CSV table of C-alpha atoms in Angstrom, one decimal:
chain,number,residue,atom,x,y,z
A,130,UNK,CA,8.4,-42.0,43.4
A,131,UNK,CA,9.4,-45.0,41.3
A,132,UNK,CA,9.4,-48.1,43.4
A,133,UNK,CA,13.0,-49.1,44.1
A,134,UNK,CA,12.4,-52.8,43.5
A,135,UNK,CA,11.7,-52.0,39.9
A,136,UNK,CA,15.1,-50.3,39.4
A,137,UNK,CA,16.8,-53.1,41.3
A,138,UNK,CA,15.5,-55.7,39.0
A,139,UNK,CA,16.3,-53.7,35.9
A,140,UNK,CA,19.9,-53.3,37.1
A,141,UNK,CA,20.0,-57.0,37.9
A,142,UNK,CA,18.9,-57.9,34.3
A,143,UNK,CA,21.5,-55.5,32.8
A,144,UNK,CA,24.3,-57.1,34.9
A,145,UNK,CA,23.2,-60.4,33.5
A,146,UNK,CA,23.5,-59.1,30.0
A,147,UNK,CA,26.9,-57.5,30.7
A,148,UNK,CA,28.2,-60.8,32.1
A,149,UNK,CA,26.8,-62.7,29.1
A,150,UNK,CA,24.8,-64.9,31.4
A,151,UNK,CA,21.6,-64.1,29.6
A,152,UNK,CA,22.1,-66.8,27.1
A,153,UNK,CA,22.2,-69.5,29.8
A,154,UNK,CA,19.6,-68.0,32.1
A,155,UNK,CA,16.7,-66.7,30.0
A,156,UNK,CA,14.2,-67.4,32.8
A,157,UNK,CA,15.3,-64.1,34.3
A,158,UNK,CA,13.7,-62.4,31.3
A,159,UNK,CA,10.4,-64.3,31.1
A,160,UNK,CA,8.6,-61.3,32.6
A,161,UNK,CA,9.1,-59.5,29.2
A,162,UNK,CA,6.9,-62.1,27.4
A,163,UNK,CA,4.5,-63.2,30.1
A,164,UNK,CA,0.8,-62.4,29.3
A,165,UNK,CA,0.1,-61.8,33.0
A,166,UNK,CA,1.4,-58.8,34.9
A,167,UNK,CA,5.0,-59.2,36.2
A,168,UNK,CA,4.4,-56.7,39.0
A,169,UNK,CA,1.7,-56.7,41.7
A,170,UNK,CA,0.8,-53.8,43.9
A,171,UNK,CA,-0.9,-55.6,46.8
A,172,UNK,CA,-2.9,-54.1,49.6
A,173,UNK,CA,-3.1,-56.8,52.4
A,174,UNK,CA,-5.1,-54.3,54.4
A,175,UNK,CA,-6.6,-50.8,54.0
A,176,UNK,CA,-6.7,-50.4,57.8
A,177,UNK,CA,-4.5,-47.6,58.9
A,178,UNK,CA,-3.2,-46.0,62.1
A,179,UNK,CA,-2.8,-42.6,60.4
A,180,UNK,CA,-5.1,-40.0,58.9
A,181,UNK,CA,-3.0,-38.4,56.0
A,182,UNK,CA,-4.4,-35.4,54.2
A,183,UNK,CA,-3.0,-36.5,50.9
A,184,UNK,CA,-4.2,-40.1,51.0
A,185,UNK,CA,-5.8,-41.4,47.8
A,186,UNK,CA,-7.0,-44.6,49.5
A,187,UNK,CA,-9.0,-42.8,52.2
A,188,UNK,CA,-12.5,-44.1,51.1
A,189,UNK,CA,-11.3,-47.7,51.4
A,190,UNK,CA,-9.7,-47.0,54.8
A,191,UNK,CA,-12.9,-45.7,56.4
A,192,UNK,CA,-15.0,-48.5,54.9
A,193,UNK,CA,-12.7,-51.5,55.4
A,194,UNK,CA,-13.0,-54.2,58.0
A,195,UNK,CA,-10.5,-56.8,59.2
A,196,UNK,CA,-13.0,-59.6,58.6
A,197,UNK,CA,-13.2,-58.8,54.8
A,198,UNK,CA,-9.5,-59.1,54.2
A,199,UNK,CA,-8.1,-61.9,52.1
A,200,UNK,CA,-6.9,-64.9,54.2
A,201,UNK,CA,-3.6,-66.6,53.8
A,202,UNK,CA,-5.3,-69.5,52.0
A,203,UNK,CA,-7.0,-67.1,49.6
A,204,UNK,CA,-3.7,-65.2,49.0
A,205,UNK,CA,-2.0,-68.5,48.3
A,206,UNK,CA,-4.6,-69.4,45.7
A,207,UNK,CA,-4.3,-66.0,44.0
A,208,UNK,CA,-0.5,-66.3,44.0
A,209,UNK,CA,-0.7,-69.7,42.4
A,210,UNK,CA,-2.5,-68.2,39.4
A,211,UNK,CA,0.4,-66.0,38.5
A,212,UNK,CA,3.6,-66.9,36.8
A,213,UNK,CA,6.9,-65.3,37.7
A,214,UNK,CA,6.4,-62.2,39.8
A,215,UNK,CA,9.8,-60.6,40.2
A,216,UNK,CA,8.6,-57.4,42.0
A,217,UNK,CA,5.9,-57.2,44.6
A,218,UNK,CA,4.9,-53.9,46.2
A,219,UNK,CA,3.1,-54.1,49.6
A,220,UNK,CA,1.0,-51.0,50.4
A,221,UNK,CA,-2.1,-50.0,52.2
A,222,UNK,CA,-3.4,-48.9,54.7
A,223,UNK,CA,-0.5,-49.7,57.0
A,224,UNK,CA,0.8,-53.2,56.0
A,225,UNK,CA,2.3,-53.9,59.4
A,226,UNK,CA,-1.2,-54.0,60.9
A,227,UNK,CA,-1.5,-57.4,59.4
A,228,UNK,CA,-0.2,-59.9,61.9
A,229,UNK,CA,0.7,-62.4,59.1
A,230,UNK,CA,2.7,-60.0,56.8
A,231,UNK,CA,5.8,-62.3,56.8
A,232,UNK,CA,3.6,-65.3,55.8
A,233,UNK,CA,2.0,-63.2,53.0
A,234,UNK,CA,5.4,-62.4,51.5
A,235,UNK,CA,6.6,-66.0,52.0
A,236,UNK,CA,3.7,-67.2,49.8
A,237,UNK,CA,4.9,-65.1,46.8
A,238,UNK,CA,8.5,-66.0,47.5
A,239,UNK,CA,7.8,-69.7,47.3
A,240,UNK,CA,5.1,-69.7,44.6
A,241,UNK,CA,6.4,-67.0,42.2
A,242,UNK,CA,10.1,-66.8,42.4
A,243,UNK,CA,9.9,-63.4,44.1
A,244,UNK,CA,13.2,-61.6,44.2
A,245,UNK,CA,12.2,-58.0,45.2
A,246,UNK,CA,9.6,-56.8,47.7
A,247,UNK,CA,8.9,-53.3,48.7
A,248,UNK,CA,6.9,-52.5,51.8
A,249,UNK,CA,5.5,-49.0,52.2
A,250,UNK,CA,4.9,-47.9,55.7
A,251,UNK,CA,4.3,-44.9,57.9
A,252,UNK,CA,6.8,-46.5,60.3
A,253,UNK,CA,4.9,-45.8,63.5
A,254,UNK,CA,5.1,-49.4,64.8
A,255,UNK,CA,8.8,-49.5,65.5
A,256,UNK,CA,9.1,-52.7,67.4
A,257,UNK,CA,6.7,-54.7,65.2
A,258,UNK,CA,8.4,-53.5,62.0
A,259,UNK,CA,11.9,-54.2,63.1
A,260,UNK,CA,10.9,-57.7,64.3
A,261,UNK,CA,9.0,-58.6,61.2
A,262,UNK,CA,11.7,-57.4,58.8
A,263,UNK,CA,14.4,-59.3,60.8
A,264,UNK,CA,12.3,-62.5,60.5
A,265,UNK,CA,11.7,-62.0,56.7
A,266,UNK,CA,15.4,-61.5,56.0
A,267,UNK,CA,16.4,-64.5,58.1
A,268,UNK,CA,13.9,-66.9,56.6
A,269,UNK,CA,13.6,-65.8,53.0
A,270,UNK,CA,17.2,-66.2,51.8
A,271,UNK,CA,18.2,-64.0,48.9
A,272,UNK,CA,15.0,-61.9,48.9
A,273,UNK,CA,15.8,-58.2,48.4
A,274,UNK,CA,13.7,-56.1,50.8
A,275,UNK,CA,12.9,-52.4,50.3
A,276,UNK,CA,11.4,-50.5,53.1
A,277,UNK,CA,9.9,-47.2,52.0
A,278,UNK,CA,9.2,-44.9,54.9
A,279,UNK,CA,7.0,-41.8,54.6
A,280,UNK,CA,8.6,-38.6,55.7
A,281,UNK,CA,6.6,-35.6,54.6
A,282,UNK,CA,8.1,-32.9,56.8
A,283,UNK,CA,10.2,-32.2,59.8
A,284,UNK,CA,8.8,-32.6,63.3
A,285,UNK,CA,5.3,-31.2,63.8
A,286,UNK,CA,4.6,-30.6,60.1
A,287,UNK,CA,4.9,-34.4,59.5
A,288,UNK,CA,2.7,-35.1,62.5
A,289,UNK,CA,0.1,-32.6,61.2
A,290,UNK,CA,0.0,-34.1,57.6
A,291,UNK,CA,-0.2,-37.6,59.0
A,292,UNK,CA,-2.6,-36.8,61.8
A,293,UNK,CA,-0.5,-38.6,64.4
A,294,UNK,CA,1.1,-36.9,67.4
A,295,UNK,CA,4.8,-37.7,67.7
A,296,UNK,CA,4.6,-39.5,64.3
A,297,UNK,CA,7.9,-38.0,63.1
A,298,UNK,CA,9.8,-39.3,66.1
A,299,UNK,CA,8.2,-42.7,65.8
A,300,UNK,CA,9.3,-42.9,62.1
A,301,UNK,CA,12.8,-41.8,62.8
A,302,UNK,CA,13.1,-44.3,65.7
A,303,UNK,CA,12.1,-47.0,63.2
A,304,UNK,CA,14.7,-45.9,60.7
A,305,UNK,CA,17.4,-46.1,63.5
A,306,UNK,CA,16.3,-49.7,64.2
A,307,UNK,CA,16.2,-50.7,60.5
A,308,UNK,CA,19.7,-49.2,60.0
A,309,UNK,CA,21.0,-51.6,62.7
A,310,UNK,CA,19.4,-54.5,60.8
A,311,UNK,CA,20.9,-53.3,57.5
A,312,UNK,CA,24.4,-53.7,59.0
A,313,UNK,CA,23.7,-57.4,59.2
A,314,UNK,CA,21.7,-57.9,55.9
A,315,UNK,CA,23.0,-56.2,52.8
A,316,UNK,CA,19.8,-57.1,50.9
A,317,UNK,CA,17.8,-54.6,52.9
A,318,UNK,CA,17.3,-51.2,51.3
A,319,UNK,CA,15.9,-48.1,53.1
A,320,UNK,CA,14.1,-45.4,51.2
A,321,UNK,CA,12.1,-42.4,52.4
A,322,UNK,CA,9.2,-41.0,50.4
A,323,UNK,CA,8.1,-37.4,50.6
A,324,UNK,CA,4.8,-36.5,48.9
A,325,UNK,CA,4.9,-33.3,46.8
A,326,UNK,CA,1.6,-31.8,47.8
A,327,UNK,CA,0.1,-28.4,48.8
A,328,UNK,CA,1.2,-28.9,52.4
A,329,UNK,CA,4.8,-29.9,51.5
A,330,UNK,CA,5.6,-27.9,48.4
A,331,UNK,CA,7.3,-25.0,50.4
A,332,UNK,CA,9.3,-27.2,52.7
A,333,UNK,CA,10.2,-30.4,50.9
A,334,UNK,CA,13.7,-29.1,50.1
A,335,UNK,CA,14.4,-28.7,53.8
A,336,UNK,CA,13.0,-32.1,54.4
A,337,UNK,CA,15.3,-33.7,51.8
A,338,UNK,CA,18.3,-31.9,53.4
A,339,UNK,CA,17.3,-33.1,56.8
A,340,UNK,CA,17.0,-36.7,55.6
A,341,UNK,CA,20.4,-36.6,53.9
A,342,UNK,CA,22.3,-34.7,56.6
A,343,UNK,CA,20.6,-35.6,59.9
A,344,UNK,CA,18.9,-38.9,59.5
A,345,UNK,CA,21.4,-40.3,57.0
A,346,UNK,CA,21.6,-43.9,55.7
A,347,UNK,CA,18.4,-43.7,53.8
A,348,UNK,CA,17.8,-42.7,50.2
A,349,UNK,CA,15.2,-39.8,49.9
A,350,UNK,CA,12.7,-39.7,47.1
A,351,UNK,CA,9.8,-37.5,46.0
A,352,UNK,CA,6.3,-38.6,44.9
A,353,UNK,CA,4.0,-36.3,43.0
A,354,UNK,CA,0.4,-36.0,44.4
A,355,UNK,CA,-2.1,-38.2,42.7
A,356,UNK,CA,-5.6,-39.6,42.9
A,357,UNK,CA,-8.6,-38.4,44.8
A,358,UNK,CA,-7.1,-37.1,48.0
A,359,UNK,CA,-8.6,-37.1,51.5
A,360,UNK,CA,-8.2,-33.3,51.6
A,361,UNK,CA,-8.8,-32.0,48.1
A,362,UNK,CA,-6.7,-28.9,48.6
A,363,UNK,CA,-3.6,-31.1,48.7
A,364,UNK,CA,-3.8,-31.3,44.9
A,365,UNK,CA,-3.3,-27.6,44.5
A,366,UNK,CA,0.4,-27.5,43.8
A,367,UNK,CA,2.9,-25.2,42.0
A,368,UNK,CA,4.5,-27.4,39.4
A,369,UNK,CA,7.5,-25.0,39.2
A,370,UNK,CA,8.8,-26.1,42.6
A,371,UNK,CA,8.8,-29.8,41.5
A,372,UNK,CA,10.4,-28.9,38.2
A,373,UNK,CA,13.1,-26.7,39.8
A,374,UNK,CA,13.9,-29.4,42.3
A,375,UNK,CA,14.6,-32.0,39.6
A,376,UNK,CA,16.7,-29.4,37.7
A,377,UNK,CA,18.8,-29.0,40.9
A,378,UNK,CA,18.8,-32.8,41.5
A,379,UNK,CA,20.1,-33.4,38.0
A,380,UNK,CA,22.9,-30.9,38.5
A,381,UNK,CA,24.2,-32.6,41.6
A,382,UNK,CA,23.9,-36.2,40.4
A,383,UNK,CA,26.7,-38.6,41.4
A,384,UNK,CA,29.6,-37.7,39.2
A,385,UNK,CA,31.1,-41.2,39.9
A,386,UNK,CA,28.5,-43.0,37.8
A,387,UNK,CA,30.0,-44.4,34.7
A,388,UNK,CA,28.1,-43.8,31.4
A,389,UNK,CA,27.8,-47.6,30.7
A,390,UNK,CA,26.9,-48.6,34.2
A,391,UNK,CA,23.4,-49.8,35.2
A,392,UNK,CA,23.1,-46.8,37.5
A,393,UNK,CA,23.4,-44.5,34.5
A,394,UNK,CA,20.3,-46.1,33.1
A,395,UNK,CA,18.5,-45.6,36.4
A,396,UNK,CA,19.4,-41.9,36.4
A,397,UNK,CA,18.4,-41.6,32.7
A,398,UNK,CA,15.0,-43.2,33.4
A,399,UNK,CA,14.4,-41.0,36.4
A,400,UNK,CA,15.1,-37.9,34.3
A,401,UNK,CA,12.6,-38.9,31.6
A,402,UNK,CA,9.9,-39.9,34.2
A,403,UNK,CA,10.2,-36.5,35.9
A,404,UNK,CA,9.6,-34.8,32.6
A,405,UNK,CA,6.6,-37.0,31.8
A,406,UNK,CA,5.1,-36.2,35.2
A,407,UNK,CA,5.4,-32.5,34.6
A,408,UNK,CA,4.0,-32.8,31.0
A,409,UNK,CA,1.1,-34.9,32.0
A,410,UNK,CA,0.2,-32.6,34.9
A,411,UNK,CA,0.3,-29.5,32.7
A,412,UNK,CA,-1.4,-30.8,29.6
A,413,UNK,CA,-3.9,-33.3,31.2
A,414,UNK,CA,-3.0,-35.7,28.4
A,415,UNK,CA,-1.2,-39.0,28.2
A,416,UNK,CA,2.4,-38.9,27.0
A,417,UNK,CA,3.0,-42.6,26.4
A,418,UNK,CA,0.7,-45.7,26.0
A,419,UNK,CA,-0.2,-47.1,29.3
A,420,UNK,CA,0.5,-50.8,30.4
A,421,UNK,CA,-1.7,-50.7,33.5
A,422,UNK,CA,-3.7,-53.9,33.7
A,423,UNK,CA,-1.3,-55.7,31.4
A,424,UNK,CA,2.1,-55.5,33.0
A,425,UNK,CA,1.0,-54.3,36.4
A,426,UNK,CA,-2.1,-54.8,38.4
A,427,UNK,CA,-3.4,-53.7,41.8
A,428,UNK,CA,-5.1,-56.2,44.2
A,429,UNK,CA,-6.9,-54.8,47.2
A,430,UNK,CA,-7.5,-56.4,50.6
A,431,UNK,CA,-10.9,-57.7,49.7
A,432,UNK,CA,-9.9,-59.2,46.4
A,433,UNK,CA,-10.9,-56.3,44.1
A,434,UNK,CA,-8.6,-56.0,41.1
A,435,UNK,CA,-7.8,-52.7,39.4
A,436,UNK,CA,-5.4,-51.7,36.6
A,437,UNK,CA,-3.7,-49.1,38.8
A,438,UNK,CA,-4.0,-47.2,42.1
A,439,UNK,CA,-5.8,-44.2,40.6
A,440,UNK,CA,-8.2,-46.0,38.2
A,441,UNK,CA,-11.9,-46.4,38.9
A,442,UNK,CA,-12.3,-49.2,36.3
A,443,UNK,CA,-12.5,-52.5,38.2
A,444,UNK,CA,-11.7,-55.8,36.6
A,445,UNK,CA,-13.8,-57.6,39.2
A,446,UNK,CA,-13.2,-59.5,42.4
A,447,UNK,CA,-11.0,-62.6,42.7
A,448,UNK,CA,-13.4,-64.2,45.1
A,449,UNK,CA,-16.0,-64.3,42.4
A,450,UNK,CA,-13.8,-66.2,39.9
A,451,UNK,CA,-12.3,-68.8,42.2
A,452,UNK,CA,-9.2,-66.6,42.7
A,453,UNK,CA,-8.2,-67.0,39.0
A,454,UNK,CA,-6.6,-63.8,37.9
A,455,UNK,CA,-6.7,-64.9,34.2
A,456,UNK,CA,-10.5,-65.1,34.3
A,457,UNK,CA,-10.6,-61.4,35.3
A,458,UNK,CA,-7.9,-60.0,33.1
A,459,UNK,CA,-8.8,-62.1,30.0
A,460,UNK,CA,-12.6,-61.9,30.3
A,461,UNK,CA,-14.6,-59.9,27.8
A,462,UNK,CA,-14.9,-57.0,30.2
A,463,UNK,CA,-11.3,-57.2,31.2
A,464,UNK,CA,-10.1,-57.0,27.6
A,465,UNK,CA,-12.4,-54.0,27.1
A,466,UNK,CA,-10.9,-52.2,30.1
A,467,UNK,CA,-7.4,-52.8,28.9
A,468,UNK,CA,-8.2,-51.6,25.4
A,469,UNK,CA,-9.9,-48.5,26.8
A,470,UNK,CA,-6.8,-47.7,28.8
A,471,UNK,CA,-4.6,-48.0,25.8
A,472,UNK,CA,-6.9,-46.0,23.5
A,473,UNK,CA,-8.1,-43.2,25.8
A,474,UNK,CA,-5.1,-42.8,28.1
A,475,UNK,CA,-5.0,-40.5,31.1
A,476,UNK,CA,-2.9,-37.7,32.5
A,477,UNK,CA,-1.3,-40.0,35.1
A,478,UNK,CA,1.5,-38.8,37.3
A,479,UNK,CA,2.1,-42.1,39.0
A,480,UNK,CA,5.9,-42.6,38.5
A,481,UNK,CA,5.7,-46.4,39.0
A,482,UNK,CA,3.4,-47.0,36.0
A,483,UNK,CA,5.3,-44.5,33.9
A,484,UNK,CA,8.5,-46.5,34.3
A,485,UNK,CA,6.6,-49.7,33.3
A,486,UNK,CA,5.3,-47.9,30.2
A,487,UNK,CA,8.8,-46.8,29.2
A,488,UNK,CA,10.2,-50.3,29.5
A,489,UNK,CA,7.5,-51.9,27.4
A,490,UNK,CA,7.2,-49.2,24.7
A,491,UNK,CA,10.0,-49.6,22.0
A,492,UNK,CA,9.1,-46.2,20.7
A,493,UNK,CA,10.5,-44.7,23.9
A,494,UNK,CA,13.9,-46.2,23.5
A,495,UNK,CA,15.3,-43.4,21.2
A,496,UNK,CA,14.3,-40.9,23.9
A,497,UNK,CA,16.1,-43.0,26.5
A,498,UNK,CA,19.2,-43.2,24.4
A,499,UNK,CA,19.1,-39.4,23.7
A,500,UNK,CA,18.7,-38.5,27.4
A,501,UNK,CA,21.5,-40.9,28.4
A,502,UNK,CA,23.8,-39.3,25.8
A,503,UNK,CA,22.9,-35.8,27.0
A,504,UNK,CA,23.3,-36.6,30.7
A,505,UNK,CA,26.4,-38.8,30.6
A,506,UNK,CA,28.3,-37.8,27.4
A,507,UNK,CA,27.4,-34.2,27.0
A,508,UNK,CA,26.9,-33.7,30.8
A,509,UNK,CA,23.9,-31.4,30.2
C-alpha cells in the first residue's frame, strides 16, 4: 500500500500548478530540492498489543521497552534538525500506546510545516483512538490526518492473524467512531490496509468486498508482504492472485475520473507501482534506482535511523550525534550506505518507497505518460 498522505500531497501540488499559484508559492515545492528527506516514517513505539503473523518489526517488539523510547524533548530536537516535512507517517508497534501521541504530532506540525500525517493502527483501542484523533483535529488546524486501519480478514480470520480475540469487532467499532468524527472534520481520511500474505491470499477479495459493501466509508487498500516476517511462511505467496486482483481493479476504476485531473495521475502511479511490485518479486532485482535514505528515512523509537523499513543497514543512532540528522546522513558511513543503495539496489516490494523512486527519477516520466495515455485515452 502506498501511504495516502503521499498521494494527497502530490495532488495538492498539482492543483497549485493548475491554478498557476506555483509562481507565487514556491515554498510548497521546496521538498523537491531539499538535501534532507521530505518524508519521515517514525516509530514512536515498537510496543504492540497484537501478535501479527506477518509483522516485519517483530524482533523490535519483543526487545523494546518503554523506558528506551524517545522523549518529547528528544523528538523536538530531532524535528528541529529537519527542514520542511510535508508527510509524516506514524507506525509501530501500536502508536496509540504512546500517551503523548498528539504532542508528538504537534511538534512536527509546529517545527516543520507538516501538512499530512498518516497513523497506522490495529484500531483495538477504540476510545483512546477516537479521543486522540478528535483532539488532533481540533488543535492542529489545517492538518490532513489519514488513519490507516489494518483489516486482514473477516471475523475470526482477522483475529487469528492478529493474535487478538475479538480484534475484528474492536477494529470495526473504531471505524464506526472515526466515521462520526469524519462528518465533522473533512480533513480526516480513513483507509483500510489488507496485507497480501500466505494467510490472506485466498480470502482478500472477500475482505475487500466486505469493507466496501458492509463497513463502507473507508477506502480499502492492499499491501504486499515484505521484510523478515514473524512467521516465515507468510512470505510464501502466489503472485498470480495479486496480479489478477489489480487487473480486475484496473477494469473497475472510477470512470468519472477526468484524464487531466490529479486523480488520473494517482491511478496511473498506482498502476505502475503494482507492476513494479510484481516484477521485483519475480525477478529479485531492482526495477528503478532507490531513494531510500535520501528522500525518505525511518526513525525508530530508540533513535535508530535506517534508510527504509526492510533495510538492515543502520545510519546510526540520533542520541549519539546530539540528535542531528545531518550528521548521520552526511557522515562518511552515511554517504557510503546511500551510494550502496543506489548501486546495488534490492528487490523491494514496499509500495511507499517505489512511489518516491518514481517521483524523483526523471527517467520514469515517459513510462508514467505512456501508462496515463493507455489508461485514460485508450482506456486499456
